């Protein structure tokens, strides 16, 4: 009985690891993808292409413009002279934001009235526009505050102390600088593992069905669970090595702090891999060709990543969709990854996620063993 | 049951896929050590039957006992006692010869102490000694088939099922393969083999002819040739063939007419009286007859005769 399993495993490892190209495919792309995605998955906005139309030409307006041009968030590329130029620049995508300072800006300020600054944003990418407009607000407010204080200092210094103000101290925990990369790198680790392990597993079984070797295996006395274990154990180990590799890249290359314990991460990874092997096997039981398996895997992978909280917050999804996300193993694994990396929390806090993955993993694997008959019909 | 001289017993076996009946109430028995041939065109239900006997497909109804075990109730015991070679080559092409052998020795529960001996035996039998390190995918077709047979025999099964084992193999390798089959049979192994090569069918001890899911004949090759021909067989060489076969369909005495290569085979009631009659019949229709003689029927003649009986439209002959 163990001899059958042992021979299955020997065969799987030879097939997976002997060929140099196959070996390279198992370990190369995950690392490369981790490097590329680590750089790409970033919501921070720097150097937003900015155009400025200063119709006031005053000392005040120049001071405001200089605040923008000295900010790392804005890249003032064009000084405009005509309002019509704005439309053209934004249409062409040469500017994401155009700031227009109205004539009389300085005059209004000096009179103690409200002076206006108009920001026109390219809302195509709503996220960039939203963040950029936040930065505009910040700069405009600090300019106004400084201008007020300055003026008061000069005209009525005795009142400066009487002006009330609230000062905000922000202390973001776990990610002091709010680097979005710290948020995304653990997400990339999770989604890469998902794609890798489900497709590898699904293809491994379907390939045997397609080329006919499965039929030859099925006439031997091997038990379904021996076959399935023989097929999945190698991919489980390969998946574990891959997680180790990409997590190393995330930690040392992207400098994402690893604050928790390796044991917690390992436990979470093992449970997540069980789920992914289950999904991969299920895909293989419903597909008779590799092409079908690819399409089916695609229909699983896209929603699994979308609903996991990888990029879009689950809390903003409609309620019925939020219920659906509870079926997504990646949802739990991302909480574990981010918890271990950034928060440094342990089993006590991550227990619900671990439990959920364990339950999903057992259900998925039992379902696939149940569905895998040793028959062709 | 195990002391039974019958190795395979099939009773009223049926397999349906939806509305399509692939195997329609087949009955047969094989004896130990017999080479039992399953002859029929592609799609006749040969592979479906073999797959049911190996426990790969569940019968819709009927019963099949293989090596003393019911395939529907105890497929695992059946698998322990049979070897199977499917139509497609289904060993691992990316493994070495020796690795495939070790894999199947393990999967078939060959006791560890016997593994090396059995592998050596299989290599010897398959004439692959010294080629152990070759990658299986690089072997020529005939070698692959012998290796597949070796793998299927490692656990010394009492019955071996071969599904078109020689399709796509050159004639010399085919011959060598049949030598192996005879050797197996000599050692008491029942060989259940499907084929659509008529000349291979002649090598079998007994044959079942299967057509559109039904068994149309059963017996030794000689029995089939005598029992199932409705009359005697004439070879007619004439020009042109097309109009001749069409005309002969309505000729008196002719049971069946079919084109065989560049001549015609006619089934007639009595060869003695038919030869002059046919010659005359064709001459009248301005067909140039060069030769008419009585010949011994081949299995192909039997097969054509039987299938035209079951399905006249399929035959080239046009019958009155």
XYZ file of C-alpha atoms in Angstrom:
697
model
C 0.000 0.000 0.000
C 2.754 2.434 0.943
C 4.751 1.026 -1.951
C 2.077 2.263 -4.364
C 2.139 5.742 -2.856
C 5.922 5.784 -2.830
C 6.092 4.887 -6.521
C 3.518 7.574 -7.377
C 5.596 10.145 -5.503
C 8.868 9.084 -7.137
C 7.213 9.373 -10.536
C 5.728 12.801 -9.792
C 9.012 14.200 -8.531
C 10.917 12.852 -11.524
C 8.353 14.418 -13.864
C 8.350 17.744 -12.048
C 12.021 18.171 -11.319
C 14.147 16.263 -13.830
C 13.565 18.499 -16.799
C 15.516 21.747 -16.490
C 12.800 23.749 -18.185
C 9.991 22.397 -16.011
C 12.111 23.081 -12.964
C 12.705 26.638 -14.106
C 8.975 27.138 -14.669
C 8.156 25.987 -11.149
C 10.448 28.411 -9.388
C 11.521 31.163 -11.798
C 8.279 32.915 -12.730
C 6.975 33.220 -9.153
C 10.117 35.088 -8.125
C 10.115 37.293 -11.219
C 6.410 38.020 -10.815
C 6.906 38.855 -7.167
C 9.611 41.365 -8.139
C 7.537 42.933 -10.889
C 4.231 43.002 -9.029
C 5.945 44.292 -5.922
C 6.925 47.370 -7.853
C 3.717 47.683 -9.803
C 1.147 47.168 -7.055
C 1.293 50.589 -5.504
C -1.433 53.148 -4.910
C 0.851 55.965 -3.983
C 0.803 59.017 -6.212
C 3.982 60.870 -7.027
C 4.820 63.346 -9.746
C 1.282 63.874 -10.991
C 1.510 65.698 -14.317
C 0.295 69.191 -13.491
C -0.425 72.298 -15.533
C -0.880 75.732 -13.989
C -2.795 78.669 -15.347
C -1.958 81.703 -13.238
C -4.219 84.548 -14.290
C -3.322 86.700 -11.308
C 0.440 87.083 -11.689
C 0.775 88.308 -8.135
C 3.291 87.592 -5.423
C 0.646 85.510 -3.647
C -0.209 83.440 -6.673
C 3.478 82.775 -7.364
C 3.925 81.702 -3.765
C 1.023 79.230 -4.123
C 2.418 77.875 -7.393
C 5.823 77.354 -5.828
C 4.227 75.263 -3.110
C 2.945 72.953 -5.786
C 6.129 72.810 -7.772
C 8.205 72.064 -4.696
C 5.874 69.236 -3.608
C 6.958 65.687 -4.549
C 3.363 64.863 -5.437
C 3.090 67.299 -8.307
C 5.185 67.709 -11.350
C 4.428 71.127 -12.787
C 5.089 70.624 -16.457
C 3.335 73.519 -18.086
C 2.621 77.131 -17.256
C -0.415 78.047 -19.284
C -1.604 81.365 -20.586
C -5.022 80.499 -21.911
C -7.981 78.656 -20.409
C -8.562 76.690 -23.618
C -5.227 74.993 -23.283
C -6.513 73.111 -20.236
C -9.082 71.088 -22.178
C -6.528 70.106 -24.740
C -3.909 69.012 -22.228
C -6.324 66.910 -20.208
C -7.839 65.359 -23.321
C -4.401 64.326 -24.488
C -3.542 62.982 -21.067
C -0.526 65.265 -20.865
C -1.830 66.649 -17.587
C -3.838 64.885 -14.912
C -4.525 68.042 -13.017
C -4.811 71.662 -14.065
C -4.801 74.430 -11.472
C -6.300 77.746 -12.336
C -5.693 80.816 -10.205
C -8.371 83.392 -10.858
C -7.559 87.058 -11.459
C -8.009 89.001 -8.248
C -6.658 86.159 -6.163
C -4.179 88.354 -4.279
C -6.589 91.232 -4.073
C -9.234 89.119 -2.391
C -6.706 87.733 0.029
C -5.494 91.164 0.967
C -9.059 92.289 1.555
C -9.558 89.352 3.837
C -12.034 87.736 1.472
C -12.162 84.273 -0.001
C -9.835 83.804 -2.919
C -10.467 80.920 -5.263
C -8.233 78.265 -6.740
C -9.746 75.915 -9.259
C -8.457 72.368 -9.744
C -9.549 70.472 -12.833
C -8.841 66.772 -12.595
C -8.807 63.909 -15.076
C -11.310 61.644 -13.343
C -10.726 58.676 -15.669
C -8.597 57.115 -13.006
C -10.809 57.983 -10.083
C -8.294 56.762 -7.566
C -5.446 58.971 -8.768
C -7.818 61.921 -9.059
C -9.103 61.378 -5.541
C -5.668 61.172 -4.013
C -4.334 64.109 -6.035
C -7.286 66.274 -5.029
C -6.515 65.380 -1.417
C -3.001 66.682 -1.840
C -4.322 69.857 -3.507
C -6.600 70.453 -0.514
C -3.701 69.960 1.883
C -1.471 72.417 0.063
C -4.246 74.996 -0.346
C -5.178 74.760 3.329
C -1.648 75.069 4.602
C -1.103 78.007 2.258
C -4.241 79.714 3.620
C -3.277 79.020 7.220
C 0.261 80.335 6.771
C -1.043 83.388 4.938
C -3.521 84.130 7.759
C -0.913 83.754 10.477
C 1.569 85.829 8.527
C -0.911 88.616 8.032
C -1.986 88.603 11.643
C 1.630 88.643 12.746
C 2.173 91.748 10.732
C -1.084 93.614 11.410
C -2.215 92.554 14.861
C 0.452 90.439 16.576
C -1.361 90.739 19.915
C -4.253 88.599 18.575
C -2.182 85.725 17.188
C -2.349 83.861 20.481
C -6.140 84.230 20.606
C -6.829 82.418 17.326
C -7.956 78.918 18.230
C -6.787 75.988 16.156
C -6.861 72.212 16.206
C -3.690 70.426 15.368
C -3.953 66.851 14.138
C -1.353 64.259 15.057
C -1.665 61.171 12.855
C -0.099 57.965 14.159
C -0.812 55.146 11.701
C 0.058 51.954 13.479
C 1.856 49.021 11.787
C 2.706 51.141 8.751
C 3.825 54.518 10.003
C 4.478 56.000 6.594
C 1.322 54.434 5.120
C 3.359 52.798 2.391
C 0.898 51.050 0.131
C 3.599 48.562 -0.871
C 3.525 47.141 2.633
C -0.154 46.488 2.108
C 0.253 44.989 -1.349
C 3.304 42.768 -1.051
C 1.602 40.270 1.305
C -1.383 40.354 -1.075
C 0.856 39.518 -4.009
C 2.371 36.596 -2.071
C -1.120 35.225 -1.470
C -2.469 35.652 -4.976
C 0.669 34.280 -6.648
C 0.409 31.170 -4.481
C -3.249 30.819 -5.419
C -2.630 30.995 -9.150
C 0.423 28.745 -9.036
C -0.945 25.905 -6.915
C -4.464 25.699 -8.403
C -3.254 25.644 -11.998
C -0.361 23.243 -11.345
C -2.647 20.801 -9.561
C -5.510 21.047 -12.044
C -3.198 20.575 -14.995
C -1.267 17.688 -13.456
C -4.358 15.487 -13.238
C -6.030 16.640 -16.450
C -2.836 16.102 -18.448
C -2.863 12.440 -17.385
C -6.489 12.154 -18.375
C -5.825 13.785 -21.723
C -2.794 11.730 -22.761
C -4.354 8.489 -21.526
C -1.948 7.592 -18.718
C -4.770 7.991 -16.192
C -6.556 5.042 -17.782
C -3.470 2.866 -17.336
C -3.144 3.978 -13.710
C -6.813 3.270 -13.064
C -6.542 -0.414 -13.988
C -3.904 -0.909 -11.289
C -5.024 -1.641 -7.735
C -4.110 1.905 -6.628
C -6.750 3.501 -4.375
C -8.210 6.905 -5.306
C -6.783 8.545 -2.183
C -3.321 7.145 -2.949
C -3.469 8.562 -6.428
C -4.685 11.934 -5.175
C -2.122 12.104 -2.408
C 0.594 11.068 -4.848
C -0.502 13.812 -7.220
C -0.932 16.581 -4.644
C 1.876 16.060 -2.150
C 4.567 17.126 -4.649
C 2.648 20.286 -5.503
C 2.058 20.947 -1.853
C 5.822 20.868 -1.249
C 6.580 22.873 -4.378
C 3.949 25.415 -3.293
C 5.541 25.638 0.130
C 8.988 26.253 -1.366
C 7.524 28.887 -3.682
C 5.817 30.693 -0.816
C 9.153 30.634 0.999
C 10.935 32.104 -2.021
C 8.474 34.876 -2.758
C 8.075 35.732 0.920
C 11.861 36.087 1.093
C 11.779 38.475 -1.854
C 8.976 40.443 -0.177
C 10.845 40.670 3.101
C 14.358 41.375 1.949
C 13.950 43.057 -1.413
C 10.879 45.159 -0.698
C 11.754 45.572 2.957
C 8.267 44.735 4.149
C 8.691 44.220 7.898
C 8.165 40.662 9.084
C 6.977 41.177 12.636
C 5.201 37.926 13.450
C 6.323 34.355 13.846
C 7.409 32.066 11.059
C 5.400 29.255 12.627
C 2.157 31.212 12.317
C 2.891 31.986 8.676
C 3.787 28.348 8.008
C 0.563 27.106 9.579
C -1.512 29.584 7.590
C 0.329 28.652 4.390
C -0.203 24.922 4.932
C -3.938 25.438 5.466
C -4.202 27.729 2.448
C -2.318 25.234 0.265
C -4.800 22.518 1.291
C -7.621 24.723 0.008
C -5.801 25.425 -3.256
C -4.997 21.737 -3.839
C -8.680 20.993 -3.243
C -9.733 23.633 -5.779
C -7.157 22.410 -8.306
C -8.341 18.811 -7.955
C -11.984 19.827 -8.232
C -11.193 21.700 -11.443
C -9.458 18.579 -12.734
C -12.464 16.378 -11.987
C -14.757 18.560 -14.075
C -12.354 19.026 -16.990
C -11.388 16.432 -19.545
C -8.884 18.537 -21.467
C -6.179 20.954 -20.385
C -7.980 23.683 -22.277
C -11.142 23.167 -20.246
C -9.062 23.153 -17.083
C -7.470 26.450 -18.079
C -10.814 28.148 -18.670
C -12.286 26.740 -15.458
C -9.228 27.807 -13.477
C -9.566 31.281 -14.955
C -13.170 31.503 -13.758
C -12.015 30.663 -10.285
C -8.846 32.768 -10.122
C -10.255 36.136 -11.182
C -13.105 36.286 -8.635
C -10.997 34.637 -5.946
C -8.492 37.489 -6.160
C -11.097 40.225 -6.623
C -13.180 39.139 -3.632
C -10.218 38.496 -1.354
C -9.587 42.071 -0.322
C -6.361 42.071 -2.320
C -7.099 45.499 -3.777
C -10.741 46.361 -3.206
C -11.869 46.564 0.396
C -14.447 43.895 1.236
C -16.272 46.308 3.548
C -17.394 48.441 0.581
C -18.839 45.502 -1.365
C -22.614 44.971 -1.279
C -23.759 42.724 1.529
C -24.563 39.679 -0.634
C -21.123 39.846 -2.168
C -19.555 40.122 1.240
C -21.224 36.841 2.195
C -19.745 35.292 -0.916
C -16.241 36.371 0.078
C -16.449 34.072 3.091
C -16.062 31.183 0.645
C -12.818 32.610 -0.705
C -9.801 30.984 0.987
C -7.566 33.835 -0.163
C -9.631 36.243 1.932
C -8.455 34.470 5.077
C -4.896 33.920 3.912
C -4.464 37.644 3.207
C -5.547 38.458 6.750
C -2.990 35.930 8.013
C -0.241 37.289 5.731
C -0.845 40.937 6.605
C -1.328 40.054 10.243
C 1.949 38.176 10.430
C 3.925 40.640 8.335
C 2.708 44.017 9.522
C 0.936 43.480 12.818
C 2.995 40.631 14.170
C -0.098 38.955 15.584
C -0.223 35.273 16.450
C -2.531 32.281 16.650
C -4.784 33.840 19.275
C -5.884 36.573 16.886
C -5.701 34.660 13.622
C -7.543 31.585 14.923
C -10.826 32.363 13.085
C -9.001 32.672 9.754
C -7.002 29.495 10.368
C -10.164 27.639 11.296
C -12.019 28.895 8.230
C -9.199 27.763 5.922
C -9.016 24.386 7.654
C -12.752 23.841 7.187
C -12.699 24.994 3.544
C -9.632 22.845 2.861
C -11.190 19.715 4.322
C -14.469 20.282 2.483
C -12.762 20.953 -0.860
C -10.400 17.996 -0.582
C -13.110 15.557 0.510
C -15.307 16.759 -2.314
C -12.579 16.129 -4.865
C -11.714 12.683 -3.475
C -15.410 11.873 -3.518
C -15.734 13.060 -7.105
C -12.643 11.233 -8.330
C -13.907 7.783 -9.220
C -11.644 5.142 -10.569
C -13.820 4.886 -13.609
C -14.125 6.684 -16.896
C -17.899 7.206 -16.778
C -15.111 -20.042 -9.051
C -11.328 -19.857 -9.189
C -11.069 -23.474 -10.259
C -13.334 -22.757 -13.160
C -11.720 -23.326 -16.532
C -13.412 -20.164 -17.742
C -11.409 -16.976 -17.260
C -13.986 -14.479 -18.531
C -17.731 -14.974 -18.441
C -19.939 -12.333 -20.000
C -23.714 -12.545 -19.784
C -26.113 -10.178 -21.490
C -23.687 -7.295 -21.116
C -25.092 -3.888 -22.096
C -23.551 -0.430 -22.081
C -25.548 2.642 -23.016
C -24.284 6.200 -23.269
C -27.486 8.238 -23.202
C -29.568 7.059 -26.151
C -26.668 5.303 -27.796
C -26.239 1.583 -27.139
C -22.518 0.895 -27.487
C -22.691 -2.724 -26.368
C -25.907 -4.633 -26.888
C -26.473 -7.868 -24.938
C -23.164 -9.576 -25.495
C -22.586 -13.138 -24.247
C -19.241 -14.910 -24.321
C -16.816 -17.038 -22.358
C -13.093 -17.469 -22.615
C -11.042 -20.442 -21.462
C -7.787 -20.205 -19.567
C -4.785 -19.807 -21.830
C -6.949 -18.992 -24.815
C -6.249 -16.217 -27.318
C -9.665 -14.709 -27.746
C -10.037 -12.178 -30.530
C -12.586 -9.430 -30.659
C -12.993 -8.400 -34.246
C -14.941 -5.493 -35.637
C -14.729 -2.096 -37.275
C -13.915 1.070 -35.320
C -16.806 2.124 -33.139
C -18.338 -1.364 -32.994
C -18.093 -1.487 -29.199
C -14.853 -3.455 -28.802
C -13.075 -0.948 -26.553
C -16.234 -0.294 -24.541
C -16.550 -4.015 -23.817
C -12.892 -4.323 -22.811
C -13.164 -1.283 -20.577
C -16.138 -2.812 -18.811
C -14.223 -6.048 -18.324
C -11.352 -4.067 -16.755
C -13.677 -2.200 -14.423
C -13.060 1.136 -16.150
C -16.690 1.492 -17.200
C -19.736 0.338 -15.275
C -22.059 -1.946 -17.251
C -25.579 -0.613 -17.759
C -26.909 -4.131 -17.288
C -25.771 -7.728 -17.536
C -22.914 -9.406 -15.785
C -19.210 -9.900 -16.352
C -17.045 -12.233 -14.303
C -13.326 -11.778 -14.817
C -10.800 -14.061 -13.096
C -13.629 -15.197 -10.850
C -14.695 -11.721 -9.702
C -17.702 -9.682 -10.717
C -16.461 -6.464 -12.376
C -19.405 -4.449 -11.080
C -19.045 -5.533 -7.452
C -15.380 -6.242 -6.954
C -13.410 -4.240 -9.509
C -10.374 -4.042 -7.209
C -9.959 -7.832 -7.138
C -10.387 -7.886 -10.898
C -7.632 -5.280 -11.310
C -5.279 -7.313 -9.140
C -5.584 -10.216 -11.584
C -5.594 -8.618 -14.992
C -3.258 -6.699 -17.229
C -4.536 -4.032 -19.606
C -3.041 -2.274 -22.573
C -5.175 0.510 -23.939
C -5.535 1.587 -27.530
C -3.388 4.644 -26.999
C 0.132 4.208 -25.687
C -0.302 5.130 -22.075
C 2.991 4.791 -20.280
C 4.836 7.908 -19.184
C 6.818 9.224 -22.126
C 8.973 11.439 -19.932
C 10.123 8.568 -17.725
C 12.935 6.162 -18.528
C 12.113 2.584 -19.480
C 13.246 1.325 -16.080
C 11.299 4.038 -14.275
C 8.058 3.026 -15.975
C 8.690 -0.595 -15.034
C 9.437 0.289 -11.397
C 6.338 2.488 -11.249
C 3.998 -0.217 -12.463
C 5.677 -2.909 -10.365
C 4.925 -0.701 -7.361
C 1.380 0.145 -8.419
C 0.596 -3.540 -9.000
C 1.874 -4.502 -5.544
C 4.656 -6.755 -6.812
C 6.397 -7.952 -3.597
C 9.621 -6.049 -3.067
C 11.757 -9.190 -3.152
C 10.413 -10.035 -6.597
C 10.542 -6.578 -8.208
C 14.035 -6.843 -9.708
C 13.426 -10.362 -10.987
C 10.113 -9.426 -12.616
C 11.587 -6.319 -14.199
C 14.465 -8.375 -15.583
C 11.921 -10.852 -16.954
C 9.844 -8.090 -18.553
C 12.910 -6.499 -20.142
C 13.967 -9.864 -21.503
C 10.503 -10.611 -22.851
C 10.134 -7.181 -24.421
C 13.632 -7.511 -25.853
C 14.599 -4.227 -24.212
C 17.545 -5.350 -22.141
C 20.279 -2.733 -22.242
C 17.753 -0.020 -23.130
C 16.648 0.584 -19.528
C 17.986 4.138 -19.401
C 16.285 5.360 -22.562
C 13.519 7.916 -22.232
C 10.326 6.067 -23.127
C 9.095 8.787 -25.474
C 12.107 8.307 -27.738
C 11.457 4.588 -28.356
C 10.115 3.401 -31.720
C 6.444 2.364 -31.807
C 7.052 -1.385 -31.686
C 9.378 -1.089 -28.669
C 6.846 1.047 -26.868
C 4.138 -1.579 -27.398
C 6.415 -4.331 -26.048
C 7.307 -2.192 -23.041
C 3.624 -1.513 -22.417
C 2.964 -5.258 -22.548
C 5.876 -5.837 -20.159
C 4.445 -3.293 -17.713
C 1.000 -4.872 -17.928
C 2.443 -8.316 -17.146
C 4.737 -7.446 -14.213
C 2.252 -8.724 -11.646
C 1.768 -11.980 -13.551
C -1.930 -11.553 -14.297
C -3.940 -14.555 -15.418
C -5.767 -12.524 -18.035
C -4.455 -9.772 -20.234
C -6.664 -7.382 -22.179
C -5.076 -5.853 -25.260
C -7.056 -3.135 -27.001
C -5.776 -2.870 -30.574
C -2.232 -3.464 -29.396
C -0.669 -3.277 -32.838
C -2.351 -0.247 -34.360
C 0.252 2.069 -35.788
C 3.048 -0.498 -35.504
C 5.086 -1.684 -38.470
C 4.442 -5.231 -39.809
C 7.660 -6.751 -38.431
C 7.042 -5.375 -34.945
C 3.471 -6.582 -35.245
C 4.718 -10.062 -35.984
C 7.097 -9.952 -33.019
C 4.263 -8.757 -30.841
C 2.074 -11.685 -31.836
C 4.945 -14.040 -31.030
C 4.827 -12.594 -27.505
C 1.082 -13.062 -27.345
C 1.484 -16.725 -28.264
C 4.188 -17.106 -25.637
C 1.863 -15.648 -22.984
C -0.901 -17.997 -24.030
C 1.533 -20.912 -23.852
C 2.199 -19.969 -20.229
C -1.522 -20.216 -19.443
C -2.407 -16.527 -19.662
C -5.751 -15.761 -21.252
C -5.232 -13.152 -23.945
C -8.288 -11.077 -24.810
C -7.376 -8.989 -27.830
C -9.292 -6.590 -30.029
C -8.256 -5.882 -33.564
C -9.549 -4.720 -36.867
C -6.746 -6.411 -38.803
C -8.232 -9.514 -40.379
C -4.875 -11.244 -40.733
C -4.297 -10.863 -36.998
C -7.671 -12.400 -36.302
C -6.409 -15.579 -37.942
C -3.854 -15.946 -35.111
C -6.603 -16.182 -32.474
C -7.895 -19.449 -31.032
C -11.430 -18.156 -31.074
C -13.048 -15.019 -32.375
C -16.079 -12.930 -31.677
C -17.192 -10.670 -34.488
C -18.862 -7.556 -33.243
C -20.802 -5.073 -35.300
C -22.717 -2.023 -34.067
C -22.616 -3.231 -30.482
C -23.916 -6.728 -31.207
C -22.046 -9.950 -31.513
C -22.690 -11.331 -34.991
C -20.515 -14.454 -34.872
C -18.461 -16.547 -32.472
C -16.143 -19.458 -33.117
C -12.685 -20.520 -34.281
C -11.468 -18.831 -37.478
C -12.140 -22.052 -39.408
C -15.617 -22.455 -37.926
C -16.465 -18.899 -38.819
C -15.399 -19.384 -42.417
C -17.599 -22.415 -42.834
C -20.515 -21.779 -40.585
C -21.243 -18.176 -41.378
C -20.850 -18.085 -45.135
C -24.214 -18.441 -46.793
C -22.970 -20.487 -49.679
C -19.721 -20.708 -51.605
C -17.315 -18.015 -52.628
C -16.315 -17.057 -56.143
C -13.537 -14.776 -57.241
C -14.406 -12.823 -60.372
C -11.831 -10.845 -62.315
C -13.501 -8.542 -64.769
C -13.537 -5.050 -66.288
C -15.063 -2.600 -65.412
C -15.719 -3.412 -61.751
C -18.329 -0.805 -60.885
C -21.037 -1.743 -63.400
C -20.241 -5.418 -62.778
C -20.934 -5.283 -59.052
C -24.068 -3.271 -59.673
C -25.376 -5.710 -62.276
C -24.504 -8.790 -60.223
C -26.642 -7.567 -57.380
C -29.697 -8.575 -59.406
C -28.183 -11.693 -60.971
C -29.839 -15.033 -60.175
C -27.975 -17.238 -57.656
C -25.878 -14.364 -56.294
C -26.385 -13.944 -52.541
C -23.856 -11.193 -52.151
C -21.354 -9.280 -54.272
C -18.524 -7.084 -53.037
C -15.367 -5.482 -54.384
C -12.136 -6.949 -52.985
C -9.088 -5.124 -54.257
C -9.198 -5.273 -58.073
C -11.596 -8.214 -58.217
C -15.055 -9.206 -57.028
C -16.057 -11.714 -54.390
C -19.429 -13.331 -54.964
C -21.342 -15.485 -52.552
C -23.383 -18.027 -54.462
C -25.478 -21.049 -53.583
C -23.537 -23.526 -55.669
C -20.194 -22.759 -57.286
C -20.414 -25.534 -59.926
C -23.539 -24.171 -61.547
C -22.856 -20.528 -60.857
C -19.502 -20.232 -62.652
C -20.868 -20.634 -66.227
C -24.019 -18.694 -65.370
C -22.129 -15.715 -64.008
C -19.684 -15.683 -66.920
C -22.612 -15.653 -69.323
C -24.485 -13.038 -67.301
C -21.548 -10.629 -67.404
C -20.675 -11.206 -71.071
C -24.240 -10.273 -72.012
C -23.735 -6.971 -70.301
C -20.497 -6.315 -72.214
C -18.314 -6.795 -69.188
C -14.952 -8.312 -69.982
C -14.494 -11.390 -67.736
C -10.941 -12.721 -67.396
C -11.413 -15.269 -64.612
C -14.100 -16.858 -62.419
C -13.038 -19.407 -59.819
C -14.065 -20.884 -56.510
C -11.946 -19.746 -53.545
C -11.739 -20.343 -49.801
C -13.348 -17.517 -47.862
C -11.153 -15.319 -45.690
C -12.330 -13.842 -42.408
C -12.894 -10.611 -44.240
C -15.376 -12.352 -46.545
C -17.150 -13.761 -43.528
C -17.236 -10.361 -41.947
C -18.556 -8.621 -45.031
C -21.152 -11.313 -45.479
C -22.302 -11.043 -41.880
C -22.441 -7.286 -41.763
C -24.340 -7.019 -45.037
C -26.855 -9.396 -43.529
C -27.247 -7.094 -40.535
C -27.101 -3.873 -42.413
C -27.490 -4.200 -46.197
C -27.044 -0.507 -46.887
C -23.462 -0.578 -45.662
C -22.323 -3.107 -48.198
C -21.103 -2.277 -51.653
C -23.378 -4.942 -53.055
C -26.713 -3.891 -54.394
C -29.231 -6.560 -53.607
C -32.479 -7.252 -55.357
